[in-house]
mmCIF file of C-alpha atoms and ligand atoms in Angstrom:
data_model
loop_
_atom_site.group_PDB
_atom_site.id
_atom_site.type_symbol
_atom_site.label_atom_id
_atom_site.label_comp_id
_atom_site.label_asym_id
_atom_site.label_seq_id
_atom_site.Cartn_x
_atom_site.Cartn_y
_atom_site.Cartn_z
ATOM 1 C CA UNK A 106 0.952 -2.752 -18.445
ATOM 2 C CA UNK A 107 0.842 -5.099 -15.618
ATOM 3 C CA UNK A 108 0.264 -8.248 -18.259
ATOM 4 C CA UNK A 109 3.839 -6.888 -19.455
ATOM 5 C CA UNK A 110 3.137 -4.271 -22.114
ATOM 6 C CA UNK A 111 5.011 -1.678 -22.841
ATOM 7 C CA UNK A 112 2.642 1.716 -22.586
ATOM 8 C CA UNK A 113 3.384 5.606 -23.917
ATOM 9 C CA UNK A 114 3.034 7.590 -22.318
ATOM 10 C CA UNK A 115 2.819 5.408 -18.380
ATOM 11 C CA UNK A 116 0.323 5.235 -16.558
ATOM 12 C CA UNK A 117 0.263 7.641 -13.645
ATOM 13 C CA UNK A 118 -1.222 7.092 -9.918
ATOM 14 C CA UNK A 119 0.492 8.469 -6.456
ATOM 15 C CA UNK A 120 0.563 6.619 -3.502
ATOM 16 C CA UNK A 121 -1.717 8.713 -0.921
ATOM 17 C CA UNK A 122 -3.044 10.461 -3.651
ATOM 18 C CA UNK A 123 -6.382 11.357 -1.743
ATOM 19 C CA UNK A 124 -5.366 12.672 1.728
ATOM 20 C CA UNK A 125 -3.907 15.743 3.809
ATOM 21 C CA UNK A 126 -2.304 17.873 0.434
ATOM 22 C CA UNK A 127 -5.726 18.117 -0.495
ATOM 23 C CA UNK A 128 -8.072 21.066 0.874
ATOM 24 C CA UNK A 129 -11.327 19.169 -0.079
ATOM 25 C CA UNK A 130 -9.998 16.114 1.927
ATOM 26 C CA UNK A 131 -8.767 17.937 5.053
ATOM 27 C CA UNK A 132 -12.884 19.595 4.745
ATOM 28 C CA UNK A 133 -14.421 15.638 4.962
ATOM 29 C CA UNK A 134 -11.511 15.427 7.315
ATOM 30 C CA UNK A 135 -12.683 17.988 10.280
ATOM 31 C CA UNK A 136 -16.217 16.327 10.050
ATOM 32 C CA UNK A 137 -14.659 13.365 12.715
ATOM 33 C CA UNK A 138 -12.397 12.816 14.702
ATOM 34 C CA UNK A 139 -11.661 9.126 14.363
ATOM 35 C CA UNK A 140 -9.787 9.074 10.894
ATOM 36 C CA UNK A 141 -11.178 5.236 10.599
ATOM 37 C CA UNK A 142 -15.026 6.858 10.568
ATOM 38 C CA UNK A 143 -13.934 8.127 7.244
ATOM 39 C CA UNK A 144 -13.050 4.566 6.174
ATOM 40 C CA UNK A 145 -16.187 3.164 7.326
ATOM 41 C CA UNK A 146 -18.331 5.385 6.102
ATOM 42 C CA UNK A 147 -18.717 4.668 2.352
ATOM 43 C CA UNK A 148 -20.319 7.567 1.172
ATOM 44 C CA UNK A 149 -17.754 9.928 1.776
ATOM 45 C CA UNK A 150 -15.044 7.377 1.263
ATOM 46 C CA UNK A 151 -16.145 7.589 -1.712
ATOM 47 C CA UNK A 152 -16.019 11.113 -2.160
ATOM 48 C CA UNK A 153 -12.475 11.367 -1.134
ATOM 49 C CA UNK A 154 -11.486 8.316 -3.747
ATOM 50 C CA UNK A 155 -12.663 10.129 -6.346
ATOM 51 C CA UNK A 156 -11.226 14.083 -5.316
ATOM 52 C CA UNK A 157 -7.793 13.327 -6.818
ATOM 53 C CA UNK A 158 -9.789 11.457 -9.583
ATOM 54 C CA UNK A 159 -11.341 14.652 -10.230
ATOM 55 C CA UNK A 160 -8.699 17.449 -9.790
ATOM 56 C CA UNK A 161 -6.000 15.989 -12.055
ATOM 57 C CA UNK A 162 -6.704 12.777 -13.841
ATOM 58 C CA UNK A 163 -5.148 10.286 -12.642
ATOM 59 C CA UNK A 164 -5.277 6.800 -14.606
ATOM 60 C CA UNK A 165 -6.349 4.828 -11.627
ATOM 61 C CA UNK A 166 -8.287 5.366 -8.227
ATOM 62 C CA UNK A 167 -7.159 3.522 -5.006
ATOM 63 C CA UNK A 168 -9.901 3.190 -2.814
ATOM 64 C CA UNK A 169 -9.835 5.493 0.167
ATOM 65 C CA UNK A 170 -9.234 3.150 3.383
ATOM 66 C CA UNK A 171 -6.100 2.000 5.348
ATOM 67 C CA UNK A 172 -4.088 -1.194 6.041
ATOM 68 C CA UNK A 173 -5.211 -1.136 9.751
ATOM 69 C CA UNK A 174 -8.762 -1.603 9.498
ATOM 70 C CA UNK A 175 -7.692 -5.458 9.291
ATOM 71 C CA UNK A 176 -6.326 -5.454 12.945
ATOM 72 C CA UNK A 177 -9.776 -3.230 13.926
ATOM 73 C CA UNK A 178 -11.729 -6.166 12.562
ATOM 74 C CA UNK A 179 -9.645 -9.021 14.082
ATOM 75 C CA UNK A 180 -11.199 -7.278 17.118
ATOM 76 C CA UNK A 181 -7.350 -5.074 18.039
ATOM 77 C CA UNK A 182 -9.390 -2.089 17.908
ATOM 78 C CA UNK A 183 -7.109 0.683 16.711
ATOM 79 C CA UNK A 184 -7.714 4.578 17.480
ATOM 80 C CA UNK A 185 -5.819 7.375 15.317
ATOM 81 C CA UNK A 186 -4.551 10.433 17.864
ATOM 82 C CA UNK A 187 -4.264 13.356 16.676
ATOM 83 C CA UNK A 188 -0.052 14.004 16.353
ATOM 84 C CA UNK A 189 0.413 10.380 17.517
ATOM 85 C CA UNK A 190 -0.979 8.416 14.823
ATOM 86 C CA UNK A 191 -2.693 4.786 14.973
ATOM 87 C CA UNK A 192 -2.843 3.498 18.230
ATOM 88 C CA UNK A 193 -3.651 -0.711 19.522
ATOM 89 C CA UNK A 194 -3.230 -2.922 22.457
ATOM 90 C CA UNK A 195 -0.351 -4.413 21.332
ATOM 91 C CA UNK A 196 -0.545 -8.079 20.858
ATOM 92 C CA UNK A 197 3.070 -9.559 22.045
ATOM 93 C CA UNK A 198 2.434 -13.101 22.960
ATOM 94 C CA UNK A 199 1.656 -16.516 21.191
ATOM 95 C CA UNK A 200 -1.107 -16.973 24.157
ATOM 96 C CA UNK A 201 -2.539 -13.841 22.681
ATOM 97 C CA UNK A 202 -3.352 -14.783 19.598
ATOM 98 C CA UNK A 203 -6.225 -16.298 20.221
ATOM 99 C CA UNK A 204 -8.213 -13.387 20.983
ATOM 100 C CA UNK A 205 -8.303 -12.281 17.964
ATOM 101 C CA UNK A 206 -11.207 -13.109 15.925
ATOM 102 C CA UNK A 207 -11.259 -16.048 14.199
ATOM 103 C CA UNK A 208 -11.883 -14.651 10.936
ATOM 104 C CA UNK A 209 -11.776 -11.560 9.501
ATOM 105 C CA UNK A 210 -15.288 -9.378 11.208
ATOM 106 C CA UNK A 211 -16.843 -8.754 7.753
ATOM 107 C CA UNK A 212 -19.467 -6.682 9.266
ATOM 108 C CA UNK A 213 -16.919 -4.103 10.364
ATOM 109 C CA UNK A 214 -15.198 -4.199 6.731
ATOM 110 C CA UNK A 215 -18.620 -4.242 4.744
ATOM 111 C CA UNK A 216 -18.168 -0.111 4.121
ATOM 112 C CA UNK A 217 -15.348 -0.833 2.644
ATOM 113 C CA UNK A 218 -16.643 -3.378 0.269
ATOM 114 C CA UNK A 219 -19.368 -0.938 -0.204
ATOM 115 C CA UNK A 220 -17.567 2.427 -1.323
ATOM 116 C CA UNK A 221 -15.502 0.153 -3.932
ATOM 117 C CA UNK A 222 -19.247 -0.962 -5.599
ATOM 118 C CA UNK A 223 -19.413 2.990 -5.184
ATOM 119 C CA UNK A 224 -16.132 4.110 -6.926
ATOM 120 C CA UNK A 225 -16.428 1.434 -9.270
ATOM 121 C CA UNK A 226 -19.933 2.584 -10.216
ATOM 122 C CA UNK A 227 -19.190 6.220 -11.251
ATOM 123 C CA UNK A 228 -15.245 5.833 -12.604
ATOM 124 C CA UNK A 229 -14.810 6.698 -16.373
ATOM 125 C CA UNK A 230 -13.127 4.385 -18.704
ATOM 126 C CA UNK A 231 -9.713 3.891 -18.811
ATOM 127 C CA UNK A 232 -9.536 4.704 -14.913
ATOM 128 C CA UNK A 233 -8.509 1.782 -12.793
ATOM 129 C CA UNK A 234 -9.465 0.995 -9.348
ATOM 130 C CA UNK A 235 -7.202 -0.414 -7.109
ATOM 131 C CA UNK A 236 -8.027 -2.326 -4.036
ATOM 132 C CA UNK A 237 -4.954 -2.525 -1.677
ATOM 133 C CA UNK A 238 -4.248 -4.321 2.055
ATOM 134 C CA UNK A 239 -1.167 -3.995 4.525
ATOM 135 C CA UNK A 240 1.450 -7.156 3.658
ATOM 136 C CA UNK A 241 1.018 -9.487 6.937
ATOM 137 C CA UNK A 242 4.791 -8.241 8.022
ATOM 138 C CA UNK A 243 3.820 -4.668 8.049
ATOM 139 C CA UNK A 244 0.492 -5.676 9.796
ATOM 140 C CA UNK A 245 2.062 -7.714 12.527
ATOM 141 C CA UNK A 246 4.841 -4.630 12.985
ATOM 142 C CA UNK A 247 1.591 -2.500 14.347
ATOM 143 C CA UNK A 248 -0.162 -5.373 16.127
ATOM 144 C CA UNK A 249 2.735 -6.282 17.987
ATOM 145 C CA UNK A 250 4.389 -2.161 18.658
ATOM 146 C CA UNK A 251 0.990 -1.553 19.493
ATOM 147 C CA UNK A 252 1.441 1.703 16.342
ATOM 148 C CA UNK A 253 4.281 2.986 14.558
ATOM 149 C CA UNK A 254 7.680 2.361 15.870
ATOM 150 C CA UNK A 255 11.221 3.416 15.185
ATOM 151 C CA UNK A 256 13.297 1.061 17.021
ATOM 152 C CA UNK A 257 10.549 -2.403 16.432
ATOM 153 C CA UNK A 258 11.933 -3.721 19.303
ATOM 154 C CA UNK A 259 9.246 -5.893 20.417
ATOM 155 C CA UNK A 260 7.980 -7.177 16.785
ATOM 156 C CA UNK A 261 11.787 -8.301 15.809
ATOM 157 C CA UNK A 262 12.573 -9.857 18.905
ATOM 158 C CA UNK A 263 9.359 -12.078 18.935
ATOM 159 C CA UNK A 264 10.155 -12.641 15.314
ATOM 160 C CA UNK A 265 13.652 -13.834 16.716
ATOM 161 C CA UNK A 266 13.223 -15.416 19.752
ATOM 162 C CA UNK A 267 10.331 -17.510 18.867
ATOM 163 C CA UNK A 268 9.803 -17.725 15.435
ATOM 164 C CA UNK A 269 6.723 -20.171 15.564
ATOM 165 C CA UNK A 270 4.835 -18.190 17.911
ATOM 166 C CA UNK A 271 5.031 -14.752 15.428
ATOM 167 C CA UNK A 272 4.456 -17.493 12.731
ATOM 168 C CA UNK A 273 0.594 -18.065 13.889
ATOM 169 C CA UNK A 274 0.483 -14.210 14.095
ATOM 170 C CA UNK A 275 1.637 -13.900 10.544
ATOM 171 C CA UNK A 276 -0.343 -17.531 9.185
ATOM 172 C CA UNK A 277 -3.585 -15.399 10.899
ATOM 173 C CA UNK A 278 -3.192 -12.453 8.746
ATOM 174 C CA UNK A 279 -2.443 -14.569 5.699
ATOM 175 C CA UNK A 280 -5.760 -15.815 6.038
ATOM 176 C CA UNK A 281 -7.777 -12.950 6.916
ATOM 177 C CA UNK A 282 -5.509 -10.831 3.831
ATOM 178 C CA UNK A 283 -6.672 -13.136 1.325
ATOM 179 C CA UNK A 284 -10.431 -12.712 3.143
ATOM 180 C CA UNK A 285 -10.354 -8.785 2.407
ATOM 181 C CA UNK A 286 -8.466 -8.910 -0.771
ATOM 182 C CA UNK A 287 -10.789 -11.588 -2.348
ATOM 183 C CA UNK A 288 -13.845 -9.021 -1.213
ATOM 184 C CA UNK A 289 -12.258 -6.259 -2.564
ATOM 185 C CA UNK A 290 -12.098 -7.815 -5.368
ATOM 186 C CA UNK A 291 -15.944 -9.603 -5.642
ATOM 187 C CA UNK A 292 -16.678 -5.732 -4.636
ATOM 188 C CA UNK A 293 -15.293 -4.356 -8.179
ATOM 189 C CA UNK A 294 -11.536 -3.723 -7.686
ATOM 190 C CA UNK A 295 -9.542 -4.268 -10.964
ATOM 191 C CA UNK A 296 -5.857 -3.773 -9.521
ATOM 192 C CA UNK A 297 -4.735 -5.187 -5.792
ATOM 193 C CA UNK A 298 -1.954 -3.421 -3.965
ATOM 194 C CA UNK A 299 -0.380 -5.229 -1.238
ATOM 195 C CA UNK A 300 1.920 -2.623 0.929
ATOM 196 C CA UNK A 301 4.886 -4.163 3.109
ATOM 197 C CA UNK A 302 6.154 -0.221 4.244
ATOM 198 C CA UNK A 303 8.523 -2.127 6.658
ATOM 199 C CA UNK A 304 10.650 -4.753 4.464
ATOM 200 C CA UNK A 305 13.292 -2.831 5.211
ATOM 201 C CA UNK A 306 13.927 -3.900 8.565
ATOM 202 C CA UNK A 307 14.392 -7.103 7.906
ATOM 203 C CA UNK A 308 17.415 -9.335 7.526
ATOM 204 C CA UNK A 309 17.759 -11.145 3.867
ATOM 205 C CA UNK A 310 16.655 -14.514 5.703
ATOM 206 C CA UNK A 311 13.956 -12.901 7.904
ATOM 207 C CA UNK A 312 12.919 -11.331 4.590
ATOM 208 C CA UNK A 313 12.563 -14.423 2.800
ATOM 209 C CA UNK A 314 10.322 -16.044 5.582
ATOM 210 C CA UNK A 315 8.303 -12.746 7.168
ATOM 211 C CA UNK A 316 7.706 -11.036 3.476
ATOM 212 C CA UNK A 317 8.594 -13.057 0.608
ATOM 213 C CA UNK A 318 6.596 -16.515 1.524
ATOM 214 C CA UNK A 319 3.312 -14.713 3.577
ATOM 215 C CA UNK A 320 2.988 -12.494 0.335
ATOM 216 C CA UNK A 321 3.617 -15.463 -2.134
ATOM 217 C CA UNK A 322 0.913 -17.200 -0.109
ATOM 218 C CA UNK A 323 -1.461 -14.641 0.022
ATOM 219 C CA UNK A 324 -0.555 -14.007 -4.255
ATOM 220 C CA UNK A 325 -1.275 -17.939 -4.535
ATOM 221 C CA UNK A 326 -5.011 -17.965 -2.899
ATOM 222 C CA UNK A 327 -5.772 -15.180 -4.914
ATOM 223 C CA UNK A 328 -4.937 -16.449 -8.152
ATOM 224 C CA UNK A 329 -6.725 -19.774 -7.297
ATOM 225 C CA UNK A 330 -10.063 -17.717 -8.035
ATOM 226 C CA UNK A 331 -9.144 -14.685 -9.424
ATOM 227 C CA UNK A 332 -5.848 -15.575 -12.133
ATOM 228 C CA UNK A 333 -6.866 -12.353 -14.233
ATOM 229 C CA UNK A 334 -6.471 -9.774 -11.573
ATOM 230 C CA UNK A 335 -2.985 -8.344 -11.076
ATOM 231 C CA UNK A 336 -0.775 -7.711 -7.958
ATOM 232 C CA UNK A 337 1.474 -5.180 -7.294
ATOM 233 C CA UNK A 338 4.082 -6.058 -4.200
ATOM 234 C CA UNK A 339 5.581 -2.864 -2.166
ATOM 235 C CA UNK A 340 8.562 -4.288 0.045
ATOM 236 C CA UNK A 341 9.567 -0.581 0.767
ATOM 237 C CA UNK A 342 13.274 -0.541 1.383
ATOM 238 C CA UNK A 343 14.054 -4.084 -0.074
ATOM 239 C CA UNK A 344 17.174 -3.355 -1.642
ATOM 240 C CA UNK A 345 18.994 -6.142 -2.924
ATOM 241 C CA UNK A 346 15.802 -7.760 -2.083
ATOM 242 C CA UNK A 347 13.592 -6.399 -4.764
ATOM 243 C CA UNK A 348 15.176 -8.865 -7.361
ATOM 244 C CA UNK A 349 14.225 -12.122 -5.359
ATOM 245 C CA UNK A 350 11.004 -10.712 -4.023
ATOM 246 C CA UNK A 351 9.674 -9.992 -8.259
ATOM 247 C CA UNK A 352 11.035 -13.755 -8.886
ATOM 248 C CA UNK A 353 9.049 -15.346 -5.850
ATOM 249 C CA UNK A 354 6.068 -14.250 -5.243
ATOM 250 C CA UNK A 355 4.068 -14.606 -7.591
ATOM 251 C CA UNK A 356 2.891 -10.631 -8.394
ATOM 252 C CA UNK A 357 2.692 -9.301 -11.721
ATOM 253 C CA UNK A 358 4.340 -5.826 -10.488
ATOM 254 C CA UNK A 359 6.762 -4.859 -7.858
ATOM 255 C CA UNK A 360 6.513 -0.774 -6.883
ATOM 256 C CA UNK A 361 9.827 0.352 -5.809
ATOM 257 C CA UNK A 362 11.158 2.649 -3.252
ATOM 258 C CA UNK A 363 13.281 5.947 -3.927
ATOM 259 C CA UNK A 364 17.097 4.462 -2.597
ATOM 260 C CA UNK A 365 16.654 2.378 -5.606
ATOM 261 C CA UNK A 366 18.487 3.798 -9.377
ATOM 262 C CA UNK A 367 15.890 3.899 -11.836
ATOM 263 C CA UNK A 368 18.683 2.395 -14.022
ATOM 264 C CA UNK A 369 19.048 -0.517 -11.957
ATOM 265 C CA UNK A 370 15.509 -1.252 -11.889
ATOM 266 C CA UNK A 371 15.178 -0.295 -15.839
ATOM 267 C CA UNK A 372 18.541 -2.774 -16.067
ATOM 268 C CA UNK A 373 17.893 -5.867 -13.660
ATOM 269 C CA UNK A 374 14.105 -5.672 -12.113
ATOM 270 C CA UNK A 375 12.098 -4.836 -15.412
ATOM 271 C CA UNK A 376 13.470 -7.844 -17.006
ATOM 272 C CA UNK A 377 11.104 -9.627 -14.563
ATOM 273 C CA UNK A 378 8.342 -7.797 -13.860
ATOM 274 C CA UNK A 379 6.657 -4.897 -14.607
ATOM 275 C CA UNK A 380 8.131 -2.136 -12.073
ATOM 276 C CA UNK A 381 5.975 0.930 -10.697
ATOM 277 C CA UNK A 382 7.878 3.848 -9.284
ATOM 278 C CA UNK A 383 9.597 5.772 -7.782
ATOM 279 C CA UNK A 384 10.046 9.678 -7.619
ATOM 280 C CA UNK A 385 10.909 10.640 -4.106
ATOM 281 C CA UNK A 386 7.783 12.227 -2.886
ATOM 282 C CA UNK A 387 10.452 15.163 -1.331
ATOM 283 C CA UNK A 388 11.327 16.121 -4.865
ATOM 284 C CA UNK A 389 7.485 16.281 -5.538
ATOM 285 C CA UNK A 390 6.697 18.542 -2.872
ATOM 286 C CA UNK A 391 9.723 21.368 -3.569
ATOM 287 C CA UNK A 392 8.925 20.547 -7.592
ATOM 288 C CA UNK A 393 10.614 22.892 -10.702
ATOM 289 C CA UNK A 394 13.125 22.184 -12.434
ATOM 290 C CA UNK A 395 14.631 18.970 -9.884
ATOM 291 C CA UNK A 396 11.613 17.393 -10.447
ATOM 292 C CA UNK A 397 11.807 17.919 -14.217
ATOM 293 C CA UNK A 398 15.334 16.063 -13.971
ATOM 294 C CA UNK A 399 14.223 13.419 -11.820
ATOM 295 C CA UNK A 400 10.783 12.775 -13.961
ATOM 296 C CA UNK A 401 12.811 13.150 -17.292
ATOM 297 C CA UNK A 402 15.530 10.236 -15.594
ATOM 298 C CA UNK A 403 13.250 7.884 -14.577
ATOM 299 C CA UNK A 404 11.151 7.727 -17.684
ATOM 300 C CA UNK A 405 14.783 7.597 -20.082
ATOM 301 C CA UNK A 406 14.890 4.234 -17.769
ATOM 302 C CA UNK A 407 12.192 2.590 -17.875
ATOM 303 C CA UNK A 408 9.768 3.768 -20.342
ATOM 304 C CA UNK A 409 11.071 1.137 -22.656
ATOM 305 C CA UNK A 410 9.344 -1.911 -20.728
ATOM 306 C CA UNK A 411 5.897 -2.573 -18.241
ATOM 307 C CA UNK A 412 5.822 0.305 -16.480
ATOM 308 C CA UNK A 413 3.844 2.603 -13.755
ATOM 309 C CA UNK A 414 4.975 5.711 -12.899
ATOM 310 C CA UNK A 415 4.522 6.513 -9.103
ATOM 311 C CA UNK A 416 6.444 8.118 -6.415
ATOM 312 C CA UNK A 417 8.580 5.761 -4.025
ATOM 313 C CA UNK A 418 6.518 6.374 -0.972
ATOM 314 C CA UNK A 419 3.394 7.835 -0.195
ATOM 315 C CA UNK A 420 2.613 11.819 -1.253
ATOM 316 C CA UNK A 421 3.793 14.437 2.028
ATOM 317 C CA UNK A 422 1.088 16.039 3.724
ATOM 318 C CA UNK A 423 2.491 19.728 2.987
ATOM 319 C CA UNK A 424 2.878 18.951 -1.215
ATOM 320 C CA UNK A 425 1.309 21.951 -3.335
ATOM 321 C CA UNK A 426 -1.751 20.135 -5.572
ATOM 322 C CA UNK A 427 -0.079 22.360 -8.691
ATOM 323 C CA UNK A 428 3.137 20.288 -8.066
ATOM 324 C CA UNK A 429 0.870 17.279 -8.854
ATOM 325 C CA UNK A 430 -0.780 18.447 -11.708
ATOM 326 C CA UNK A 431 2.901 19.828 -13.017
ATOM 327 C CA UNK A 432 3.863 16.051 -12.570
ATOM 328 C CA UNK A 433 1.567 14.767 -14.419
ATOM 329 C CA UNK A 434 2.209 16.944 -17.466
ATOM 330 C CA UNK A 435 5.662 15.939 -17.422
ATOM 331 C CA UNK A 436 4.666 12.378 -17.368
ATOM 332 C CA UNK A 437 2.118 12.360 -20.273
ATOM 333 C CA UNK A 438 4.524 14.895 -22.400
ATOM 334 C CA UNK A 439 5.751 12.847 -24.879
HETATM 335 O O1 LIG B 772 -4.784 7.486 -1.257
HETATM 336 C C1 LIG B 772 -4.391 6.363 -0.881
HETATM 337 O O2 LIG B 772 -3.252 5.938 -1.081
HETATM 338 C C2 LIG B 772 -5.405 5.427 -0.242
HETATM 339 C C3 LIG B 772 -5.513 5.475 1.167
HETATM 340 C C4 LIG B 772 -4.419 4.961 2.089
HETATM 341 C C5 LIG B 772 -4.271 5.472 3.402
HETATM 342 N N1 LIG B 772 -3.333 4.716 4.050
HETATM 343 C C6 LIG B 772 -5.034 6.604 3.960
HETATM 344 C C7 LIG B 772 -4.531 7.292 5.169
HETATM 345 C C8 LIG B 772 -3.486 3.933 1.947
HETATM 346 C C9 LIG B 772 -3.159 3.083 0.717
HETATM 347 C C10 LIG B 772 -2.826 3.781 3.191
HETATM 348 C C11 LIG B 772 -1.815 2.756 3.457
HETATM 349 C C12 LIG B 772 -1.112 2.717 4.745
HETATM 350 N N2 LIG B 772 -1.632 3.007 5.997
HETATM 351 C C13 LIG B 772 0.214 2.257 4.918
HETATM 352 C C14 LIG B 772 1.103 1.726 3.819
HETATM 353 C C15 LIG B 772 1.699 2.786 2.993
HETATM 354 C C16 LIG B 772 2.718 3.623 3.710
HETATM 355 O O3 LIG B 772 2.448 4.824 3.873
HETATM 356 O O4 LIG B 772 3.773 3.089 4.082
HETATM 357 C C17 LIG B 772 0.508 2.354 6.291
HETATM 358 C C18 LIG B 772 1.817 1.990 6.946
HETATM 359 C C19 LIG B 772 -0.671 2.816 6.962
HETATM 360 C C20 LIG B 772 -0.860 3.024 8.428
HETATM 361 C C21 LIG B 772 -1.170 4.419 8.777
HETATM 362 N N3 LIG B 772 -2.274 5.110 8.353
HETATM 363 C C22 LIG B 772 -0.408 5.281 9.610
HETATM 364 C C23 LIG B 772 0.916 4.910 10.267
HETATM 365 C C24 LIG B 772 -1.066 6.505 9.666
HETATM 366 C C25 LIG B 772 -0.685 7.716 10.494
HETATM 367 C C26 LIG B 772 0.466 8.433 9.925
HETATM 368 C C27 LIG B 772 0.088 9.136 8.639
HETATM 369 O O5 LIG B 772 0.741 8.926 7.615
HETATM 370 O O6 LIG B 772 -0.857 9.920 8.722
HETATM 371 C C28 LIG B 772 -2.226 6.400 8.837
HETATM 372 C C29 LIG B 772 -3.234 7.456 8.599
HETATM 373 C C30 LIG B 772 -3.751 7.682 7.234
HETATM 374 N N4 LIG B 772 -4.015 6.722 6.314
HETATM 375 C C31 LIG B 772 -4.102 8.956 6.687
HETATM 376 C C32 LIG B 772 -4.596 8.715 5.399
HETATM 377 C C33 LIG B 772 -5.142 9.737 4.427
HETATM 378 C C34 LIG B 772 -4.011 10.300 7.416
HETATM 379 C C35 LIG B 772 -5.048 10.330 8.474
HETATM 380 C C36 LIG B 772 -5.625 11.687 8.727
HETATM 381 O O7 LIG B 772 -6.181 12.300 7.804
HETATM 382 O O8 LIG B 772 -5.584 12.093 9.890
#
């Protein structure tokens, strides 16, 4: 699919597919209380990979981890409150920069490594297993806000003010992406997913240089040593974007969020690339028959070129599992 074939029924993964919605995750969950323990530890990393693997089938696995354990090995430790989410000392200074670890602390990331040997290791055939990191934008947003932000006050006007300053921040996780990616990848992962969850702040020319050329960068290293393995690009919220984005840099596949028509993407974006998407995970957590709608739309779009089927952004917390299973039915019914 992602070498540009055309497959019937799609292929069918959900972003955040293991997590919260799940009882058997939140019972791994209550064992810690640092959510990044789970990520380290690769045993029951593992586990939670393959729970969703398990329960409903899914065509490919995406290894249980996060896009912040990059900043935690750079030596930005990050800590995960409880009703606050991820939490760092926010970097917001060129001067700054060079506290962070040289290169990426593979030590701290080797669990990682090691639960996608695991996953790997017991997945049937005809599952894939995706590795994924955070795009270097969406990285820098939570170095430099010091967690999640609404107004990304400090991150823009860095970006703005002094553009080569953010721009060692950004060349920094470049290099260290490509570092994680490329282990992922030694490790057994078939599939890379690279997530930039905060394109959409960006203006089309901060776009261009913040998202489009760090990702075509990191695409480029990659497919130095590794041509065979495909990408798939999430600028959530590009927009207009999406069309330059598929054309630049370099990935094989472009996921795309739920503001966008499936017809446009069916129309314009699939002509491209192969395009993964995009049921609005609110749709999938009420379900019946406005799901059955939306499901039958998008595949009427695009189920006549490379495509994925996914939801536009990651799976709610508070989604009933038999909405996901009911999904899934709908996608495979011919
Ligand atoms: O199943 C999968 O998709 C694989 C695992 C995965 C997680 N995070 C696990 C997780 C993946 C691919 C991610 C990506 C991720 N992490 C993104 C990009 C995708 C997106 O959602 O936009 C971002 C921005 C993060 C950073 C992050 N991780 C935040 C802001 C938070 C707290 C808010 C939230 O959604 O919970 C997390 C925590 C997190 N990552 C959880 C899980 C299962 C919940 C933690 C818990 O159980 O307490």
């Amino acid at each position: 699919c992602l070498n540009g074939e055309t497959l019937n029924p799609p292929p069918i993964w959900l972003m955040r597919q293991a997590g919260r919605y799940l009882p058997e995750y939140m019972g791994i969950r209550s064992s810690v209380t640092n959510f990044l323990d789970l990520c380290y530890n690769s045993d029951l990393a593992t586990e939670i990979t393959l729970q969703p693997i398990r329960r409903f089938g899914f065509d490919a696995a995406i290894i249980f981890s996060d896009i912040l354990v990059l900043p935690d090995a750079l030596g930005q430790k990050v800590d995960f409150k409880s009703g606050i989410g991820p939490v760092l000392k926010p970097i917001r200074s060129r001067n700054q920069i060079g506290e962070l670890k040289q290169v990426c602390e593979q030590e701290i990331l080797k669990p990682v490594y090691e639960s996608i040997s695991k996953v790997a290791a017991s997945l049937g055939p005809g599952v894939a297993l995706i590795g994924f990191a955070g795009a270097p934008w969406t990285v820098a947003t939570y170095m430099v806000e010091g967690g999640s932000s609404k107004g990304f006050n400090y991150v823009k006007n860095w970006a703005i003010s002094d553009p080569e300053g953010f721009g060692e921040l950004i060349k920094k996780l470049i290099e260290s992406t490509t570092v994680h990616l490329t282990k992922q990848i030694e490790a057994g992962a078939e599939v890379i997913q690279i997530f930039d969850s905060w394109a959409g702040i960006l203006s089309p020319s901060e776009f261009q240089r913040w998202c489009v050329e760090p990702v075509a960068e990191v695409v480029r290293s990659i497919k130095v040593d590794y041509p065979e393995i495909p990408i798939i690009g999430f600028p959530k919220g590009a927009g207009l974007s999406y069309e330059g984005y598929a054309e630049k840099t370099g990935v094989d596949g472009v996921s795309v969020d739920y503001t966008v028509s499936p017809a446009w993407m069916g129309q314009t974006l699939q002509r491209k690339t192969a395009v993964q998407g995009n049921l609005d995970p609110h749709i999938l957590q009420v379900g019946g028959s406005v799901m059955i709608n939306e499901v039958s739309k998008i595949k009427k779009s695009l189920e006549n070129g490379p495509f994925i089927f996914n939801l536009g952004h990651g799976i709610l917390p508070d989604t009933p599992p038999i909405n996901v299973s009911h999904l899934i039915e709908l996608v495979r019914d011919p």
